[in-house]
PDB file of C-alpha atoms in Angstrom:
ATOM      1  CA  MET A   1     153.103  22.596  33.319  1.00 96.00           C
ATOM      2  CA  ASN A   2     151.476  21.871  29.975  1.00 97.00           C
ATOM      3  CA  VAL A   3     148.228  23.814  29.457  1.00 98.00           C
ATOM      4  CA  ILE A   4     145.943  22.687  26.637  1.00 98.00           C
ATOM      5  CA  VAL A   5     142.929  24.839  25.758  1.00 98.00           C
ATOM      6  CA  VAL A   6     140.230  23.228  23.613  1.00 98.00           C
ATOM      7  CA  LYS A   7     136.842  24.405  22.441  1.00 98.00           C
ATOM      8  CA  ASN A   8     134.371  22.570  24.686  1.00 98.00           C
ATOM      9  CA  TYR A   9     133.778  19.823  27.245  1.00 98.00           C
ATOM     10  CA  GLU A  10     133.605  17.139  24.571  1.00 98.00           C
ATOM     11  CA  GLU A  11     137.120  18.010  23.439  1.00 98.00           C
ATOM     12  CA  VAL A  12     138.367  18.205  27.046  1.00 98.00           C
ATOM     13  CA  CYS A  13     137.255  14.600  27.591  1.00 98.00           C
ATOM     14  CA  GLN A  14     138.654  13.406  24.276  1.00 98.00           C
ATOM     15  CA  LYS A  15     142.054  14.965  24.883  1.00 98.00           C
ATOM     16  CA  GLY A  16     142.083  13.680  28.462  1.00 98.00           C
ATOM     17  CA  VAL A  17     141.210  10.082  27.608  1.00 98.00           C
ATOM     18  CA  GLU A  18     144.051   9.972  25.096  1.00 98.00           C
ATOM     19  CA  PHE A  19     146.525  10.252  27.984  1.00 96.00           C
ATOM     20  CA  PHE A  20     144.914   7.310  29.761  1.00 97.00           C
ATOM     21  CA  ILE A  21     144.692   5.097  26.696  1.00 98.00           C
ATOM     22  CA  GLU A  22     148.339   5.757  25.856  1.00 97.00           C
ATOM     23  CA  GLN A  23     149.492   4.839  29.362  1.00 96.00           C
ATOM     24  CA  ILE A  24     147.277   1.748  29.554  1.00 97.00           C
ATOM     25  CA  GLN A  25     148.682   0.502  26.264  1.00 97.00           C
ATOM     26  CA  LYS A  26     152.288   1.362  27.125  1.00 95.00           C
ATOM     27  CA  LYS A  27     152.720  -0.029  30.652  1.00 93.00           C
ATOM     28  CA  ASN A  28     152.680  -3.696  31.621  1.00 92.00           C
ATOM     29  CA  ASN A  29     151.228  -2.805  35.023  1.00 95.00           C
ATOM     30  CA  ILE A  30     149.656   0.574  35.639  1.00 97.00           C
ATOM     31  CA  ASN A  31     148.135   2.290  38.660  1.00 98.00           C
ATOM     32  CA  LEU A  32     145.538   4.912  37.787  1.00 98.00           C
ATOM     33  CA  GLY A  33     144.335   7.581  40.206  1.00 98.00           C
ATOM     34  CA  LEU A  34     140.670   8.382  39.615  1.00 98.00           C
ATOM     35  CA  ALA A  35     138.282  11.193  40.489  1.00 97.00           C
ATOM     36  CA  THR A  36     134.518  11.426  40.933  1.00 93.00           C
ATOM     37  CA  GLY A  37     131.975  14.200  40.397  1.00 87.00           C
ATOM     38  CA  SER A  38     130.426  15.235  37.100  1.00 91.00           C
ATOM     39  CA  THR A  39     133.568  16.438  35.288  1.00 95.00           C
ATOM     40  CA  PRO A  40     135.231  13.022  34.696  1.00 97.00           C
ATOM     41  CA  LEU A  41     132.068  11.322  33.399  1.00 97.00           C
ATOM     42  CA  GLY A  42     132.632  12.220  29.756  1.00 98.00           C
ATOM     43  CA  LEU A  43     136.206  10.954  29.943  1.00 98.00           C
ATOM     44  CA  TYR A  44     135.065   7.708  31.567  1.00 98.00           C
ATOM     45  CA  ASP A  45     132.443   7.209  28.860  1.00 98.00           C
ATOM     46  CA  LYS A  46     135.130   7.571  26.201  1.00 98.00           C
ATOM     47  CA  LEU A  47     137.422   5.157  28.024  1.00 98.00           C
ATOM     48  CA  ILE A  48     134.616   2.582  28.197  1.00 98.00           C
ATOM     49  CA  GLU A  49     133.825   3.088  24.517  1.00 98.00           C
ATOM     50  CA  TRP A  50     137.466   2.533  23.555  1.00 98.00           C
ATOM     51  CA  ALA A  51     137.876  -0.544  25.804  1.00 98.00           C
ATOM     52  CA  GLN A  52     134.729  -2.207  24.497  1.00 97.00           C
ATOM     53  CA  GLU A  53     135.438  -1.363  20.868  1.00 97.00           C
ATOM     54  CA  LYS A  54     139.015  -2.702  21.094  1.00 96.00           C
ATOM     55  CA  ASN A  55     138.104  -5.547  23.457  1.00 96.00           C
ATOM     56  CA  ALA A  56     140.993  -4.249  25.552  1.00 96.00           C
ATOM     57  CA  ASP A  57     142.653  -6.445  28.157  1.00 96.00           C
ATOM     58  CA  LEU A  58     142.651  -4.386  31.370  1.00 97.00           C
ATOM     59  CA  SER A  59     143.876  -7.101  33.717  1.00 97.00           C
ATOM     60  CA  HIS A  60     147.081  -5.086  34.260  1.00 97.00           C
ATOM     61  CA  VAL A  61     145.187  -1.996  35.490  1.00 98.00           C
ATOM     62  CA  THR A  62     144.780  -1.081  39.165  1.00 98.00           C
ATOM     63  CA  THR A  63     142.789   1.979  40.256  1.00 98.00           C
ATOM     64  CA  PHE A  64     142.831   4.196  43.340  1.00 98.00           C
ATOM     65  CA  ASN A  65     140.166   6.790  44.024  1.00 98.00           C
ATOM     66  CA  LEU A  66     140.865  10.153  45.589  1.00 98.00           C
ATOM     67  CA  ASP A  67     138.157  10.132  48.225  1.00 96.00           C
ATOM     68  CA  GLU A  68     135.023   8.740  49.817  1.00 96.00           C
ATOM     69  CA  TYR A  69     132.291  10.147  52.036  1.00 94.00           C
ATOM     70  CA  ILE A  70     132.373   9.123  55.685  1.00 95.00           C
ATOM     71  CA  GLY A  71     129.275   7.318  56.879  1.00 92.00           C
ATOM     72  CA  LEU A  72     127.795   6.093  53.589  1.00 91.00           C
ATOM     73  CA  PRO A  73     127.672   2.321  52.988  1.00 90.00           C
ATOM     74  CA  LYS A  74     129.066   1.024  49.699  1.00 91.00           C
ATOM     75  CA  ASP A  75     125.591   0.249  48.351  1.00 90.00           C
ATOM     76  CA  ASP A  76     124.362   3.815  48.913  1.00 91.00           C
ATOM     77  CA  PRO A  77     123.814   5.352  45.454  1.00 90.00           C
ATOM     78  CA  ASN A  78     125.589   8.514  46.650  1.00 90.00           C
ATOM     79  CA  SER A  79     128.753   6.745  47.798  1.00 93.00           C
ATOM     80  CA  TYR A  80     131.752   7.079  45.531  1.00 94.00           C
ATOM     81  CA  TYR A  81     132.160   3.295  45.562  1.00 96.00           C
ATOM     82  CA  TYR A  82     128.693   2.971  44.034  1.00 95.00           C
ATOM     83  CA  TYR A  83     129.414   5.787  41.565  1.00 94.00           C
ATOM     84  CA  MET A  84     132.664   4.202  40.352  1.00 97.00           C
ATOM     85  CA  LYS A  85     131.217   0.700  40.171  1.00 97.00           C
ATOM     86  CA  GLU A  86     128.282   1.894  38.069  1.00 97.00           C
ATOM     87  CA  LYS A  87     130.062   4.477  35.920  1.00 97.00           C
ATOM     88  CA  LEU A  88     133.373   2.726  35.263  1.00 98.00           C
ATOM     89  CA  PHE A  89     134.342  -0.481  37.079  1.00 98.00           C
ATOM     90  CA  ASP A  90     131.464  -2.686  35.897  1.00 97.00           C
ATOM     91  CA  PRO A  91     131.490  -1.426  32.282  1.00 97.00           C
ATOM     92  CA  LEU A  92     135.254  -2.101  32.145  1.00 97.00           C
ATOM     93  CA  ASN A  93     134.871  -5.479  33.891  1.00 97.00           C
ATOM     94  CA  LEU A  94     137.389  -4.501  36.560  1.00 97.00           C
ATOM     95  CA  SER A  95     137.446  -6.940  39.467  1.00 96.00           C
ATOM     96  CA  PRO A  96     137.192  -5.790  43.102  1.00 95.00           C
ATOM     97  CA  GLU A  97     140.861  -6.775  43.483  1.00 97.00           C
ATOM     98  CA  GLN A  98     141.776  -4.148  40.884  1.00 98.00           C
ATOM     99  CA  THR A  99     139.925  -1.223  42.468  1.00 98.00           C
ATOM    100  CA  PHE A 100     140.663   0.641  45.697  1.00 98.00           C
ATOM    101  CA  LEU A 101     138.758   3.385  47.535  1.00 97.00           C
ATOM    102  CA  PRO A 102     139.014   4.615  51.125  1.00 97.00           C
ATOM    103  CA  ASP A 103     136.512   2.909  53.433  1.00 96.00           C
ATOM    104  CA  GLY A 104     134.186   5.611  54.731  1.00 93.00           C
ATOM    105  CA  ARG A 105     132.620   3.164  57.163  1.00 94.00           C
ATOM    106  CA  ALA A 106     135.885   2.166  58.847  1.00 95.00           C
ATOM    107  CA  THR A 107     135.684   2.104  62.649  1.00 94.00           C
ATOM    108  CA  ASP A 108     139.071   3.837  62.926  1.00 97.00           C
ATOM    109  CA  ILE A 109     139.268   6.552  60.259  1.00 97.00           C
ATOM    110  CA  GLU A 110     142.826   7.568  61.124  1.00 96.00           C
ATOM    111  CA  LYS A 111     144.091   4.002  60.689  1.00 97.00           C
ATOM    112  CA  GLU A 112     142.127   3.702  57.443  1.00 97.00           C
ATOM    113  CA  CYS A 113     143.843   6.823  56.085  1.00 97.00           C
ATOM    114  CA  GLU A 114     147.283   5.483  56.967  1.00 97.00           C
ATOM    115  CA  ALA A 115     146.448   2.099  55.472  1.00 97.00           C
ATOM    116  CA  TYR A 116     145.252   3.669  52.215  1.00 98.00           C
ATOM    117  CA  ASP A 117     148.511   5.556  51.704  1.00 97.00           C
ATOM    118  CA  GLN A 118     150.426   2.363  52.493  1.00 97.00           C
ATOM    119  CA  ILE A 119     148.474   0.311  49.930  1.00 97.00           C
ATOM    120  CA  ILE A 120     149.312   2.852  47.241  1.00 98.00           C
ATOM    121  CA  LYS A 121     153.003   2.691  48.162  1.00 97.00           C
ATOM    122  CA  ASP A 122     152.979  -1.113  48.299  1.00 97.00           C
ATOM    123  CA  LYS A 123     151.496  -1.211  44.794  1.00 97.00           C
ATOM    124  CA  GLY A 124     154.267   1.008  43.454  1.00 97.00           C
ATOM    125  CA  GLY A 125     152.582   4.430  43.536  1.00 98.00           C
ATOM    126  CA  ILE A 126     150.195   6.090  41.112  1.00 98.00           C
ATOM    127  CA  ASP A 127     151.409   6.346  37.536  1.00 98.00           C
ATOM    128  CA  LEU A 128     148.729   8.677  36.203  1.00 98.00           C
ATOM    129  CA  GLN A 129     146.378  10.731  38.399  1.00 98.00           C
ATOM    130  CA  LEU A 130     143.171  12.307  37.102  1.00 98.00           C
ATOM    131  CA  LEU A 131     142.006  15.467  38.868  1.00 98.00           C
ATOM    132  CA  GLY A 132     139.107  17.853  38.655  1.00 97.00           C
ATOM    133  CA  VAL A 133     138.910  21.100  40.591  1.00 97.00           C
ATOM    134  CA  GLY A 134     136.284  22.782  42.744  1.00 92.00           C
ATOM    135  CA  VAL A 135     135.132  26.363  42.365  1.00 92.00           C
ATOM    136  CA  ASN A 136     137.216  27.307  45.411  1.00 92.00           C
ATOM    137  CA  GLY A 137     140.276  25.558  44.021  1.00 95.00           C
ATOM    138  CA  HIS A 138     139.980  22.359  46.036  1.00 94.00           C
ATOM    139  CA  ILE A 139     141.511  19.191  44.595  1.00 97.00           C
ATOM    140  CA  ALA A 140     140.039  15.946  45.842  1.00 96.00           C
ATOM    141  CA  PHE A 141     138.432  17.149  49.115  1.00 93.00           C
ATOM    142  CA  ASN A 142     141.424  19.268  50.108  1.00 95.00           C
ATOM    143  CA  GLU A 143     139.802  22.581  50.964  1.00 92.00           C
ATOM    144  CA  PRO A 144     141.572  25.978  51.120  1.00 93.00           C
ATOM    145  CA  GLY A 145     144.055  26.023  53.992  1.00 95.00           C
ATOM    146  CA  THR A 146     145.085  22.369  53.619  1.00 96.00           C
ATOM    147  CA  SER A 147     148.815  21.780  53.968  1.00 97.00           C
ATOM    148  CA  PHE A 148     150.560  20.933  50.714  1.00 98.00           C
ATOM    149  CA  SER A 149     152.404  18.153  52.574  1.00 97.00           C
ATOM    150  CA  SER A 150     149.208  16.467  53.842  1.00 97.00           C
ATOM    151  CA  ASN A 151     148.699  12.721  53.478  1.00 97.00           C
ATOM    152  CA  THR A 152     145.354  10.945  53.247  1.00 98.00           C
ATOM    153  CA  HIS A 153     143.172  12.310  56.046  1.00 97.00           C
ATOM    154  CA  GLU A 154     139.679  13.029  57.334  1.00 96.00           C
ATOM    155  CA  VAL A 155     138.260  16.393  56.307  1.00 93.00           C
ATOM    156  CA  ARG A 156     135.216  18.430  57.206  1.00 91.00           C
ATOM    157  CA  LEU A 157     133.667  19.513  53.936  1.00 85.00           C
ATOM    158  CA  ALA A 158     133.277  23.228  53.249  1.00 81.00           C
ATOM    159  CA  GLU A 159     129.686  24.363  52.902  1.00 86.00           C
ATOM    160  CA  SER A 160     130.383  25.505  49.338  1.00 79.00           C
ATOM    161  CA  THR A 161     131.552  21.984  48.490  1.00 80.00           C
ATOM    162  CA  ARG A 162     128.522  20.391  50.139  1.00 87.00           C
ATOM    163  CA  GLU A 163     126.245  22.768  48.243  1.00 86.00           C
ATOM    164  CA  ALA A 164     127.967  21.935  44.952  1.00 82.00           C
ATOM    165  CA  ASN A 165     127.517  18.211  45.638  1.00 80.00           C
ATOM    166  CA  SER A 166     123.939  18.542  46.921  1.00 86.00           C
ATOM    167  CA  ARG A 167     122.620  18.121  43.362  1.00 81.00           C
ATOM    168  CA  PHE A 168     123.407  14.418  43.720  1.00 79.00           C
ATOM    169  CA  PHE A 169     121.290  14.114  46.905  1.00 87.00           C
ATOM    170  CA  SER A 170     117.575  14.513  47.665  1.00 83.00           C
ATOM    171  CA  SER A 171     118.281  17.348  50.087  1.00 83.00           C
ATOM    172  CA  MET A 172     121.137  19.302  51.603  1.00 89.00           C
ATOM    173  CA  ASP A 173     120.560  17.484  54.897  1.00 83.00           C
ATOM    174  CA  GLU A 174     121.600  14.204  53.260  1.00 85.00           C
ATOM    175  CA  VAL A 175     124.986  15.497  52.091  1.00 87.00           C
ATOM    176  CA  PRO A 176     127.712  14.103  54.371  1.00 89.00           C
ATOM    177  CA  THR A 177     129.709  16.609  56.385  1.00 89.00           C
ATOM    178  CA  HIS A 178     132.984  14.640  56.400  1.00 92.00           C
ATOM    179  CA  ALA A 179     135.047  12.601  53.975  1.00 93.00           C
ATOM    180  CA  ILE A 180     138.313  10.722  53.642  1.00 97.00           C
ATOM    181  CA  THR A 181     140.510  12.329  51.012  1.00 97.00           C
ATOM    182  CA  MET A 182     143.898  11.649  49.544  1.00 98.00           C
ATOM    183  CA  GLY A 183     146.080  14.501  50.803  1.00 97.00           C
ATOM    184  CA  ILE A 184     147.789  17.072  48.607  1.00 98.00           C
ATOM    185  CA  GLY A 185     151.147  15.542  49.453  1.00 98.00           C
ATOM    186  CA  SER A 186     149.805  12.119  48.476  1.00 97.00           C
ATOM    187  CA  ILE A 187     148.497  13.484  45.166  1.00 98.00           C
ATOM    188  CA  LEU A 188     151.829  15.128  44.369  1.00 98.00           C
ATOM    189  CA  GLU A 189     153.542  11.738  44.658  1.00 98.00           C
ATOM    190  CA  ALA A 190     151.826  10.605  41.434  1.00 98.00           C
ATOM    191  CA  LYS A 191     154.295  10.271  38.569  1.00 98.00           C
ATOM    192  CA  GLU A 192     152.027  12.189  36.172  1.00 98.00           C
ATOM    193  CA  ILE A 193     148.890  14.291  36.706  1.00 98.00           C
ATOM    194  CA  VAL A 194     146.132  15.270  34.279  1.00 98.00           C
ATOM    195  CA  LEU A 195     143.675  17.926  35.462  1.00 98.00           C
ATOM    196  CA  ILE A 196     140.510  18.598  33.470  1.00 98.00           C
ATOM    197  CA  ALA A 197     138.069  21.490  33.907  1.00 98.00           C
ATOM    198  CA  ASN A 198     135.293  23.153  31.986  1.00 98.00           C
ATOM    199  CA  GLY A 199     132.937  26.098  32.435  1.00 98.00           C
ATOM    200  CA  THR A 200     133.308  29.686  33.563  1.00 98.00           C
ATOM    201  CA  ASN A 201     132.770  28.732  37.214  1.00 96.00           C
ATOM    202  CA  LYS A 202     136.199  27.046  37.161  1.00 98.00           C
ATOM    203  CA  SER A 203     137.965  29.944  35.435  1.00 98.00           C
ATOM    204  CA  GLU A 204     139.278  31.641  38.593  1.00 98.00           C
ATOM    205  CA  ALA A 205     140.753  28.408  39.907  1.00 98.00           C
ATOM    206  CA  ILE A 206     142.459  27.789  36.561  1.00 98.00           C
ATOM    207  CA  GLN A 207     143.803  31.325  36.505  1.00 98.00           C
ATOM    208  CA  GLN A 208     145.260  30.849  39.998  1.00 98.00           C
ATOM    209  CA  LEU A 209     146.878  27.570  38.951  1.00 98.00           C
ATOM    210  CA  VAL A 210     148.466  28.908  35.771  1.00 98.00           C
ATOM    211  CA  GLU A 211     149.227  32.530  36.649  1.00 98.00           C
ATOM    212  CA  GLY A 212     148.791  32.992  40.394  1.00 97.00           C
ATOM    213  CA  PRO A 213     151.216  32.550  43.280  1.00 98.00           C
ATOM    214  CA  GLN A 214     151.466  29.224  45.075  1.00 98.00           C
ATOM    215  CA  SER A 215     149.200  29.507  48.104  1.00 98.00           C
ATOM    216  CA  GLU A 216     147.278  27.191  50.420  1.00 98.00           C
ATOM    217  CA  ASP A 217     144.333  29.549  49.864  1.00 97.00           C
ATOM    218  CA  TRP A 218     144.087  27.841  46.461  1.00 98.00           C
ATOM    219  CA  PRO A 219     144.933  24.129  46.883  1.00 98.00           C
ATOM    220  CA  ILE A 220     145.144  23.692  43.108  1.00 98.00           C
ATOM    221  CA  THR A 221     148.310  25.815  43.070  1.00 98.00           C
ATOM    222  CA  ALA A 222     150.188  22.965  44.762  1.00 98.00           C
ATOM    223  CA  LEU A 223     150.406  21.441  41.288  1.00 98.00           C
ATOM    224  CA  GLN A 224     152.826  24.190  40.262  1.00 98.00           C
ATOM    225  CA  SER A 225     155.601  22.271  42.020  1.00 97.00           C
ATOM    226  CA  HIS A 226     154.971  19.007  40.123  1.00 98.00           C
ATOM    227  CA  ASN A 227     157.152  18.267  37.105  1.00 97.00           C
ATOM    228  CA  HIS A 228     154.585  16.405  34.997  1.00 98.00           C
ATOM    229  CA  VAL A 229     151.197  18.148  35.037  1.00 98.00           C
ATOM    230  CA  THR A 230     148.910  18.544  32.036  1.00 98.00           C
ATOM    231  CA  VAL A 231     145.947  20.913  32.384  1.00 98.00           C
ATOM    232  CA  ILE A 232     143.152  20.436  29.836  1.00 98.00           C
ATOM    233  CA  VAL A 233     140.433  23.107  29.857  1.00 98.00           C
ATOM    234  CA  ASP A 234     137.749  24.452  27.565  1.00 98.00           C
ATOM    235  CA  GLU A 235     137.624  28.060  26.400  1.00 98.00           C
ATOM    236  CA  GLU A 236     135.279  29.071  29.216  1.00 98.00           C
ATOM    237  CA  ALA A 237     137.520  27.666  31.950  1.00 98.00           C
ATOM    238  CA  ALA A 238     140.492  29.407  30.297  1.00 98.00           C
ATOM    239  CA  SER A 239     138.657  32.722  29.861  1.00 98.00           C
ATOM    240  CA  LEU A 240     140.594  34.583  32.612  1.00 98.00           C
ATOM    241  CA  LEU A 241     144.037  33.529  31.414  1.00 97.00           C
ATOM    242  CA  LYS A 242     146.100  36.398  30.054  1.00 93.00           C
ATOM    243  CA  LYS A 243     148.026  34.249  27.573  1.00 72.00           C
TER     244      LYS A 243
END
């Protein structure tokens, strides 16, 4: 595991986007795993800035998102499809054929989960996966107690996760209770993983990842078993690390 500590969020995003730009430029066809939430936004802005400045050809890029709320239509401003389309896909001029998310409105959620894992395999797997982390150590929507061998599945969201995401909704009542999420086992199949985090509220999760034992109580610790993980954090997120 490669741990990079930088000064602030701006530097976290800059260091993180460098990994993505390098891979996009290096590979003829590349599958990127993407995350939502507030943490990746700065990185996405920098990726857009680079692509527009360089007039980059991204026709060889395919993206797969980690998760989607169950029950929200694609045109709902709080759906992750809407978020990604507005924040990244449209600015990068990525076509719908290049972008994949779980369908939270599928009539058979179990079949949708199986189909999503199969699409990723059929496309050759994820080359570079971006991750954030929740305060309780969740990655994607894999809450504490999730099996490290889990595939894409339906999950009931922890109240702490719903509360953290409620800032994007008008009220807590509007926050969905369930989601489809790529499983921890699915995430670990990515060839390379970059995790970014900032702020003191993420410091315990980062400490568990870097210095703690591997435990399903902290889903983030599953990454300890992956051979190609880079963790990029600011000084606040790294504040509990002993080294």
